[in-house]
Short mmCIF file of C-alpha atoms in Angstrom, two decimals:
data_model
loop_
_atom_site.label_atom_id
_atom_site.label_comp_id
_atom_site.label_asym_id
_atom_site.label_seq_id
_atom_site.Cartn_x
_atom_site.Cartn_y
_atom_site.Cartn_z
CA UNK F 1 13.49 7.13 -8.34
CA UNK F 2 10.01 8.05 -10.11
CA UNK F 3 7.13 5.41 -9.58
CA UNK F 4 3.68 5.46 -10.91
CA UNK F 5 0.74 4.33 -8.75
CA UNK F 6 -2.60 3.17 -11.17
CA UNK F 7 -5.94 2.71 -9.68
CA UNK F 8 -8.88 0.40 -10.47
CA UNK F 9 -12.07 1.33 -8.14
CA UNK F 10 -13.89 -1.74 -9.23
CA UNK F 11 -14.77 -5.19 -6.78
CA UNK F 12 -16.44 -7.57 -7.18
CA UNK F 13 -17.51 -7.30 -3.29
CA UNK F 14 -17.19 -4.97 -0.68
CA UNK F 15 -15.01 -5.80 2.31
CA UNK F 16 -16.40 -4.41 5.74
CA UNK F 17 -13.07 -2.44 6.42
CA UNK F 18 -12.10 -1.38 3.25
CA UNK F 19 -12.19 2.25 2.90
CA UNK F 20 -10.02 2.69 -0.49
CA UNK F 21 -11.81 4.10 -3.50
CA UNK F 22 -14.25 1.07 -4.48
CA UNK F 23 -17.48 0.05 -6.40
CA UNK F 24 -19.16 -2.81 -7.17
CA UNK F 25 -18.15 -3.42 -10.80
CA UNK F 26 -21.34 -4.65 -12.02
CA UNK F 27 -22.68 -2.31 -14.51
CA UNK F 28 -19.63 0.14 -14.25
CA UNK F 29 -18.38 1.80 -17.02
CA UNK F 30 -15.32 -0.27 -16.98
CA UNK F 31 -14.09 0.54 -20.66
CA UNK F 32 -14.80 4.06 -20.65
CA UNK F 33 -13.06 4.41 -17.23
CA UNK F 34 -10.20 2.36 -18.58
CA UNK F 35 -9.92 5.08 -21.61
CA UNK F 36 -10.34 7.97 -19.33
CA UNK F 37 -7.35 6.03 -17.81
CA UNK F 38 -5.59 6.48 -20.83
CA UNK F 39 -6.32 9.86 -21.41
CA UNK F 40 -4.81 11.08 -17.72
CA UNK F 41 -1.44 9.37 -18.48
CA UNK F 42 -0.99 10.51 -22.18
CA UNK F 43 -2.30 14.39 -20.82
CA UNK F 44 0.37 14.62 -17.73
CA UNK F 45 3.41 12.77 -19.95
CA UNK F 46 2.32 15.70 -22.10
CA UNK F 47 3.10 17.77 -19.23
CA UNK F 48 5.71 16.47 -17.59
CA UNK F 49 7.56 14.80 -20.33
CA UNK F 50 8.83 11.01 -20.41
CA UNK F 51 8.77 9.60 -17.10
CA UNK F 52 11.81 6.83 -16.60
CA UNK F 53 9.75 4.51 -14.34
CA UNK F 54 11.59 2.51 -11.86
CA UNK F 55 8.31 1.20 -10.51
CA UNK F 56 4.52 0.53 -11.74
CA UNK F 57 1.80 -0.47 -8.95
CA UNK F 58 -1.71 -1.32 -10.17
CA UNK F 59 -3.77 -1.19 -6.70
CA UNK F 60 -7.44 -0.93 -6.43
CA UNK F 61 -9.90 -1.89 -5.68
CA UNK F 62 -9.81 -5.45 -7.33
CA UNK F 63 -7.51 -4.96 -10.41
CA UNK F 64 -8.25 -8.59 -10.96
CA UNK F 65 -11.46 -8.13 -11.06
CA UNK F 66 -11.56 -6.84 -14.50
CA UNK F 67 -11.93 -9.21 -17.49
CA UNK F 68 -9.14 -10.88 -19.48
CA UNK F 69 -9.76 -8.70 -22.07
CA UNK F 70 -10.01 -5.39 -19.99
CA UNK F 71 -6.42 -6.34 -18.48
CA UNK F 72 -5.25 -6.75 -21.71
CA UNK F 73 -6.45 -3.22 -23.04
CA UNK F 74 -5.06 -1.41 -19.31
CA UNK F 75 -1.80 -3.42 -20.03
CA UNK F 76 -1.23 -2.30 -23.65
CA UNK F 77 -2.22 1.74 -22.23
CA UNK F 78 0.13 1.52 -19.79
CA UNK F 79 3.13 -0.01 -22.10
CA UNK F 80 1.86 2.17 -25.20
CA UNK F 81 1.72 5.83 -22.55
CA UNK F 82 4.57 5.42 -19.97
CA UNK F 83 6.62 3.37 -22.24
CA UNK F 84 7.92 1.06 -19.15
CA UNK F 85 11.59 -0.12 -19.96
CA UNK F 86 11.59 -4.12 -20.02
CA UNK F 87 12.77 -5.55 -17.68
CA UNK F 88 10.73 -2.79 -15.12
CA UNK F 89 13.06 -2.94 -11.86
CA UNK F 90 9.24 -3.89 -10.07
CA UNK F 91 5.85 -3.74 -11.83
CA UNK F 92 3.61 -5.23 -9.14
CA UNK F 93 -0.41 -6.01 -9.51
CA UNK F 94 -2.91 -6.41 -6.51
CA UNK F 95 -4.81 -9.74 -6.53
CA UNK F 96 -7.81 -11.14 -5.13
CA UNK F 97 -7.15 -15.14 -4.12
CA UNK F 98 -10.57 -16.04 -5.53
CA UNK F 99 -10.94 -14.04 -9.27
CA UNK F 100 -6.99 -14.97 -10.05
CA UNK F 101 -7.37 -17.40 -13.22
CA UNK F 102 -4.44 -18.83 -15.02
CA UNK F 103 -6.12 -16.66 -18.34
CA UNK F 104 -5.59 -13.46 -16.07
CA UNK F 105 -2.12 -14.43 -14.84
CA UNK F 106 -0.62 -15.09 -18.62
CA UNK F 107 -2.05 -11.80 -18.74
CA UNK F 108 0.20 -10.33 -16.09
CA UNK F 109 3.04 -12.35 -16.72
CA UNK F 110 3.18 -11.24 -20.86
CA UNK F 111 2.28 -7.76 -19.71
CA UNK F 112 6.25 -7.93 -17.58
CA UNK F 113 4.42 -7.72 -14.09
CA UNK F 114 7.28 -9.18 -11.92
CA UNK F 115 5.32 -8.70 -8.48
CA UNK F 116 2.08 -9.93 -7.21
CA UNK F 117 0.14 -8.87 -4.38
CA UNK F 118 -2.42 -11.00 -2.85
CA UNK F 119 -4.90 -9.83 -0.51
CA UNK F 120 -5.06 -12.61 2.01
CA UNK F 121 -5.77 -11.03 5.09
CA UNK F 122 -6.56 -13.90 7.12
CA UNK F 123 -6.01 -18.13 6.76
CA UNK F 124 -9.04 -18.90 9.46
CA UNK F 125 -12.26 -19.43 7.56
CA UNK F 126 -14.78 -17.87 9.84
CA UNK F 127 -12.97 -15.21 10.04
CA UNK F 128 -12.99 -14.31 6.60
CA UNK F 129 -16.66 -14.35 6.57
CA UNK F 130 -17.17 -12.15 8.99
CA UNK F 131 -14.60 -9.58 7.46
CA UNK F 132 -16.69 -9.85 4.09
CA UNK F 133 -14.28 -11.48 2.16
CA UNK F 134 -15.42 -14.11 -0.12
CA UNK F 135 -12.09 -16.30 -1.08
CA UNK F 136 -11.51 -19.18 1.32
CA UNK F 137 -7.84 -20.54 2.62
CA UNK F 138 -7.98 -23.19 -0.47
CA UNK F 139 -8.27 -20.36 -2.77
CA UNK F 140 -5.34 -18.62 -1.91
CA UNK F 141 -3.01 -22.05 -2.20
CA UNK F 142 -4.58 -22.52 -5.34
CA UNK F 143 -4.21 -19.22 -6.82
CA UNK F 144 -0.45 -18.99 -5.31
CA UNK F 145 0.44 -22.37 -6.68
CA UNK F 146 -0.68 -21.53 -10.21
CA UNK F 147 1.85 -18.15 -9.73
CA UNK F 148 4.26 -19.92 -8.98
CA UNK F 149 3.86 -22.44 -12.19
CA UNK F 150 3.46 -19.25 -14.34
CA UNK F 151 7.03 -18.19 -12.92
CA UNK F 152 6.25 -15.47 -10.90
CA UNK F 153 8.79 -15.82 -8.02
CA UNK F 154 7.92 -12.00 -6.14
CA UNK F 155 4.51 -12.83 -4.27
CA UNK F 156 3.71 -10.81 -1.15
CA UNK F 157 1.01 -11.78 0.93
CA UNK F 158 -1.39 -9.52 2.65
CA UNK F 159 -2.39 -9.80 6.47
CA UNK F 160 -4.02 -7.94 9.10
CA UNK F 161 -4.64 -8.67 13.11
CA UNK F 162 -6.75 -7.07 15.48
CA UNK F 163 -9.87 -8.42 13.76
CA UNK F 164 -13.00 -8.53 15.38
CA UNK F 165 -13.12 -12.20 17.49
CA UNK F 166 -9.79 -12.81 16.29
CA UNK F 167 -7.43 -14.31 19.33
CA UNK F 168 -3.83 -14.89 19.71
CA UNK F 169 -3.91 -18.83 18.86
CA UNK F 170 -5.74 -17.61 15.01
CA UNK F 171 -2.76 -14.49 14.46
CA UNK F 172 -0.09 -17.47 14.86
CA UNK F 173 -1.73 -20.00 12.81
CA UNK F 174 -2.57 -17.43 10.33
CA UNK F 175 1.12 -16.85 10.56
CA UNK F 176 2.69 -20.31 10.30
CA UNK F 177 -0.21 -20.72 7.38
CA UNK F 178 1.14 -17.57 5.74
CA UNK F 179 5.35 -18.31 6.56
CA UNK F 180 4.62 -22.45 4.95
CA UNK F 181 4.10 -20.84 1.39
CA UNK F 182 7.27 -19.10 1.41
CA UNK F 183 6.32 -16.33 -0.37
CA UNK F 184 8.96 -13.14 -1.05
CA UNK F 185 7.39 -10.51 1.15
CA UNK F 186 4.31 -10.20 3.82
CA UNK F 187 2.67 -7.30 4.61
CA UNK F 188 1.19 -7.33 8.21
CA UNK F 189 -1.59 -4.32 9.36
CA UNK F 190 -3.57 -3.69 12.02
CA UNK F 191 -7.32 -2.95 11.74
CA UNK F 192 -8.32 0.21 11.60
CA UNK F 193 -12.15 1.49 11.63
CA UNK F 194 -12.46 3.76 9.20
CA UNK F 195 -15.55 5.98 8.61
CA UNK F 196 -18.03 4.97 5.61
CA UNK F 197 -17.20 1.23 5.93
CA UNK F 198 -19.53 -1.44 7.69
CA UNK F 199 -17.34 -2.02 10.61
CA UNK F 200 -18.07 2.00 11.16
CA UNK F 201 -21.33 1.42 11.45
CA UNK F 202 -21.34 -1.90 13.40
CA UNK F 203 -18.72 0.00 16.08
CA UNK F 204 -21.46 3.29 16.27
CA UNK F 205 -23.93 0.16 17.19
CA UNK F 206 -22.17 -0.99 19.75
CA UNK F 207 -22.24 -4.73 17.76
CA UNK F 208 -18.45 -4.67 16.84
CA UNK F 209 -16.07 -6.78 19.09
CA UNK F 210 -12.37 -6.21 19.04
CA UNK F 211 -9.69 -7.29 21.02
CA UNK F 212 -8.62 -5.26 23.74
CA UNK F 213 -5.67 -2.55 22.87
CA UNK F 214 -2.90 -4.92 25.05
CA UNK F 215 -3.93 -8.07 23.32
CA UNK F 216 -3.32 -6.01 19.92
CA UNK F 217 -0.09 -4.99 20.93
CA UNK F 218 0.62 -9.01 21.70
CA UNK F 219 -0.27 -9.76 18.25
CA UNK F 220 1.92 -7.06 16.96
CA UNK F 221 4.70 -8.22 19.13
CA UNK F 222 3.85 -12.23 17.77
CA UNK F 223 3.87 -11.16 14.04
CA UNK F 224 7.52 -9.07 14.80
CA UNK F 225 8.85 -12.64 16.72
CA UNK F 226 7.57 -15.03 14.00
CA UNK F 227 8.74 -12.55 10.69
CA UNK F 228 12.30 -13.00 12.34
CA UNK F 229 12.46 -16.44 14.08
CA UNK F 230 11.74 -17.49 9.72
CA UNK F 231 14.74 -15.18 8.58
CA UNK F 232 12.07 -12.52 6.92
CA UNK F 233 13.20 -9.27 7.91
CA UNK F 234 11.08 -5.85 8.84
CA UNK F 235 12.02 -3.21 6.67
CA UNK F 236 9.13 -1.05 7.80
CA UNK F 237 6.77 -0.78 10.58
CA UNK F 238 3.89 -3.41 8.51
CA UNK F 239 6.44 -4.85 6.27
CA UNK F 240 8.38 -7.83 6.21
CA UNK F 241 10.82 -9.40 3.23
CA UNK F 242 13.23 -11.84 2.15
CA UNK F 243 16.63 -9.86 2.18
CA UNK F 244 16.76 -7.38 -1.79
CA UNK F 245 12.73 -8.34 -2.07
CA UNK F 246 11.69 -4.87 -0.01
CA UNK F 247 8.42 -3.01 -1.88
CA UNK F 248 10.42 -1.07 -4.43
CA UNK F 249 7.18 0.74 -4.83
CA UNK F 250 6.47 1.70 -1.72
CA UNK F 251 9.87 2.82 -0.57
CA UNK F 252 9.07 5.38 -3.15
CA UNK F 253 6.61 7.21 -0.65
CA UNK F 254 8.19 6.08 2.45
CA UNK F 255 11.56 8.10 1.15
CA UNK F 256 9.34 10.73 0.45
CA UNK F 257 9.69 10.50 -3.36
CA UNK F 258 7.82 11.46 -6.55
CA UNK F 259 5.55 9.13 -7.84
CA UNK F 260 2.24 9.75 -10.38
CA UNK F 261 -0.91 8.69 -8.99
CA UNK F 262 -3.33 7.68 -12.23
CA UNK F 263 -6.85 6.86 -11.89
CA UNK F 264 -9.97 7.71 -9.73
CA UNK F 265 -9.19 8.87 -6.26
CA UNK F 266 -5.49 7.97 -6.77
CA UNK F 267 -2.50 10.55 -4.65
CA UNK F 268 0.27 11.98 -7.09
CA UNK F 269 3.32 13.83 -5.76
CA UNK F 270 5.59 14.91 -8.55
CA UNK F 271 7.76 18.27 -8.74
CA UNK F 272 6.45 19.33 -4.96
CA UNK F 273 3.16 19.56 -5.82
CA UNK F 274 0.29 16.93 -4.87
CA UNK F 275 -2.59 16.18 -6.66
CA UNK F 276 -5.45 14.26 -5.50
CA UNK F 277 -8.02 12.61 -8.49
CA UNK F 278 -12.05 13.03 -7.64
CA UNK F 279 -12.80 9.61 -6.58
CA UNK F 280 -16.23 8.60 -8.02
CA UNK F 281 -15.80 6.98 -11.37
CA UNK F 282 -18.68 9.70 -13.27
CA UNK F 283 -17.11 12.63 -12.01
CA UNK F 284 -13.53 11.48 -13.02
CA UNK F 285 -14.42 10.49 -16.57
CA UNK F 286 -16.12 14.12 -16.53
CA UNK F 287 -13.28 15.49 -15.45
CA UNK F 288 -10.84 14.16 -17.79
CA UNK F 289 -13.20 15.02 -21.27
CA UNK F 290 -13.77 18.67 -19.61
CA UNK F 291 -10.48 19.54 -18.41
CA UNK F 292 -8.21 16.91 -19.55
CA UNK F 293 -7.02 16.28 -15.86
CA UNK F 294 -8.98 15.06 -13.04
CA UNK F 295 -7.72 16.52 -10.22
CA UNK F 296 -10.00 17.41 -7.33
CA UNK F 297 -6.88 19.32 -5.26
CA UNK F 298 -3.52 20.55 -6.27
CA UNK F 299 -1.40 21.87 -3.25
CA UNK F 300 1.89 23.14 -3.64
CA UNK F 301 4.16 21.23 -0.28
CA UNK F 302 5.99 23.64 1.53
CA UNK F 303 9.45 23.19 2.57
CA UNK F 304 8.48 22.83 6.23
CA UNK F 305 5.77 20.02 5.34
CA UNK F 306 7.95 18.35 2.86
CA UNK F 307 10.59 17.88 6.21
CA UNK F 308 7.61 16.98 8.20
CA UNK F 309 6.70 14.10 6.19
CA UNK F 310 10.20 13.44 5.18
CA UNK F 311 10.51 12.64 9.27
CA UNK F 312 7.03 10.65 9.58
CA UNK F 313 7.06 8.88 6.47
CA UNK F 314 10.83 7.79 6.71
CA UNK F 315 10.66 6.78 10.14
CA UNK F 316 7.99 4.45 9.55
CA UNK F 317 11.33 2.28 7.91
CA UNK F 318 13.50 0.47 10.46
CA UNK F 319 16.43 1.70 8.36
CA UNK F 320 15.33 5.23 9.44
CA UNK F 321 16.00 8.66 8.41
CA UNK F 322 19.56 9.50 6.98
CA UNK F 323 20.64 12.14 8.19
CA UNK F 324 23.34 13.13 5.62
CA UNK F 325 20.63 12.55 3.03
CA UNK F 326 18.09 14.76 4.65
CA UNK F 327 20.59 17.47 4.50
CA UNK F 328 21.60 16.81 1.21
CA UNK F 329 17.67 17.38 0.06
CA UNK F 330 16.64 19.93 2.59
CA UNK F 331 20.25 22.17 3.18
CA UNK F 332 19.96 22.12 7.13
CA UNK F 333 20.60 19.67 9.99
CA UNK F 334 18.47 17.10 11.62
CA UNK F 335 19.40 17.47 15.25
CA UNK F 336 19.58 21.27 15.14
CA UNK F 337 16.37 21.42 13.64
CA UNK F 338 14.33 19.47 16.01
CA UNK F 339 16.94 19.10 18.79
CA UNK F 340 14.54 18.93 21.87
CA UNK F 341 12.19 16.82 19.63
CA UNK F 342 14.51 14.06 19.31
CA UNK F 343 15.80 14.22 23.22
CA UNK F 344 12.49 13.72 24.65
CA UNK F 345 11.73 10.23 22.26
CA UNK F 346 15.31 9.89 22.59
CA UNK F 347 14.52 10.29 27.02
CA UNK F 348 11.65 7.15 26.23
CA UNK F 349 13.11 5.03 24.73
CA UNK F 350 11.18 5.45 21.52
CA UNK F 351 14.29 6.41 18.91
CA UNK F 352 17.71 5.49 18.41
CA UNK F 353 19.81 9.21 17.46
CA UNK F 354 23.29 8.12 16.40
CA UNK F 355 25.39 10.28 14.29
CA UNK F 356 23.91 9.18 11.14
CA UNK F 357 20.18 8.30 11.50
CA UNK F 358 17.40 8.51 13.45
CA UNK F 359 15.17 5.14 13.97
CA UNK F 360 12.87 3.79 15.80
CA UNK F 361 12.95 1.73 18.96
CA UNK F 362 11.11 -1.98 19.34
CA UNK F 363 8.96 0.32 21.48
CA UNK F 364 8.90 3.04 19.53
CA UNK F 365 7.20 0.90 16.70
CA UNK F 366 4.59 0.01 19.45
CA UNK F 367 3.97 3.52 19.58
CA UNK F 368 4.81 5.00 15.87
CA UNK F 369 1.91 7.38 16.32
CA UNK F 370 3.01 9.04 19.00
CA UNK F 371 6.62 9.59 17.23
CA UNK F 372 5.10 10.36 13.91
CA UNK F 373 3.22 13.38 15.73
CA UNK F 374 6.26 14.48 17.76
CA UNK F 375 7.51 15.96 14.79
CA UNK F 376 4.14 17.87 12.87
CA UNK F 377 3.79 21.55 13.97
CA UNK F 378 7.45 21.77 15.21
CA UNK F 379 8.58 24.22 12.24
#
């Protein structure tokens, strides 16, 4: 499977825990970023040759937050460049509830975007305030509703817990808000304080209020109960979905597979080497009419890294790690390679090791961190 990841660093706001690649749009060079854009993807299918895409993800950022006519032009590069076959098995946009208009949807929907990704995060109000986001809980019914008369039937809806005042009783009414839309696929996260953002600097002030780490496991325990008790299945630690409606996309890097990362700041891992893209949007568009390419690091992954995140990024899925296909990719076994490893998580309670795969536990998904660095170092 090859995917390609495309990134749009413009918002029209900035959330107080976002710390993706972001700017406030206004006075942005939106068009000459967008033919930078172009210039990336026509340079590395130079390079690389055709890609045959299985999935496209535009993320951001706001990629909504461009104009009708902006979409238009980053639709037409990304058709004219990668040459996306039609039906695309998933091409998936990120949306913001509140800049979604029906113009900007026809947009999507001409363009053969199948998937939609809304950035909900919350259903309470208040809450949403004092996270920085602007939408309100009309404007994501709205905005759904007028999806779902445009025929897109893949939404996924975007939540996160362990937000600052945020309490058991808003997490499950967030939750039964969230479940009443029956949309395709939720994505549930925890907060975390990141540096650079304004919770970072609320949390150095000692003016940032979170719950305590027990009542954050609760909530993670509540969203696990109320994903199954509506028949919507985890399929990774965060991720929830209606049976065949998994993230294509992002079982691309959770398999540990290549995908292009286009665009300012965006990852690419293609061919065992990974590229990261300079993030501000001056110094990529400089980059691209010096050099033609805009990475800011290349780094050749080692065989012992590539087994390292083979293990940490495939166990975040509750399907786990194969182990016939990890030998099949990497020539050498599983459970000789990291035998004593695998007993100790395997001693508490944290894995299942059967003959074929290696998964984790309800507790070890309490605890993914401490699997996930189990394995690093070991080889």
């Amino acid at each position: 499977m090859k995917s390609a990841y495309i990134h749009i660093p413009f918002c029209e706001h900035i959330c107080h825990y976002c710390d993706f690649n972001k700017y406030f749009i206004q006075s942005q060079p939106v068009d000459e970023y967008l033919n930078s854009l172009e210039k990336e993807m026509i340079n590395t299918v130079a390079k690389t040759g055709q890609p045959k895409l299985d999935t496209i993800f535009i993320g951001g950022g706001t990629p909504t937050s461009l104009s009708e006519a902006q979409l238009e032009k980053l639709m037409d590069i990304v058709h004219r460049v990668l040459k996306p076959s039609s039906p695309l098995p998933e091409f998936a946009v990120e949306a913001n509830p509140d800049d979604l208009s029906a113009e900007k949807l026809k947009v999507l929907k001409d363009a053969g975007v199948n998937r939609l990704s809304f950035g909900v995060q919350t259903f309470e109000d208040d809450l949403l305030k004092k996270i920085g986001r602007v939408h309100k809980k009309k404007d994501v019914f709205t905005s759904f509703e007028r999806a779902r008369a445009l025929g897109f039937e893949n939404i996924s809806l975007d939540l996160m817990f362990g937000l600052p005042g945020q309490t058991l009783e808003h997490l499950d009414q967030s939750l039964q808000t969230a479940l009443s839309l029956n949309a395709e696929h939720y994505s549930v996260y925890s907060l975390i304080v990141e540096p650079k953002t304004v919770f970072y600097n609320l949390m150095q002030k000692g003016r940032l209020h979170l719950p305590a780490q027990d009542q954050e496991a609760e909530m993670y325990e509540l969203v696990m109960r109320q994903m199954s008790d509506a028949n919507i299945h985890q399929y990774e630690i965060s991720n929830f979905a209606k049976p065949g409606l998994e993230s294509k996309h992002n079982l691309t890097y959770w398999s540990n597979e290549d995908y292009f990362g286009f665009g300012a700041g965006a990852h690419g891992y293609i061919n065992g080497v990974r590229t990261v893209n300079a993030g501000p949007v001056k110094h990529y568009i400089d980059l691209i009419n010096e050099k033609g390419f805009p990475y800011r690091d290349t780094h050749e992954v080692t065989k012992e890294e590539q087994i390292e995140e083979e293990l940490f990024l495939g166990l975040r899925k509750t399907a786990g790690v194969s182990k016939k296909r990890f030998f099949e990719k990497y020539g050498c076994s599983l459970d000789e390679l990291f035998a004593h490893v695998l007993r100790g998580l395997s001693d508490k309670g944290l894995i299942h090791n059967t003959e074929s795969s290696v998964s984790l536990t309800h507790n070890g998904k309490l605890l993914g961190n401490e699997v996930f660095g189990a394995f690093l170092g070991e080889l």
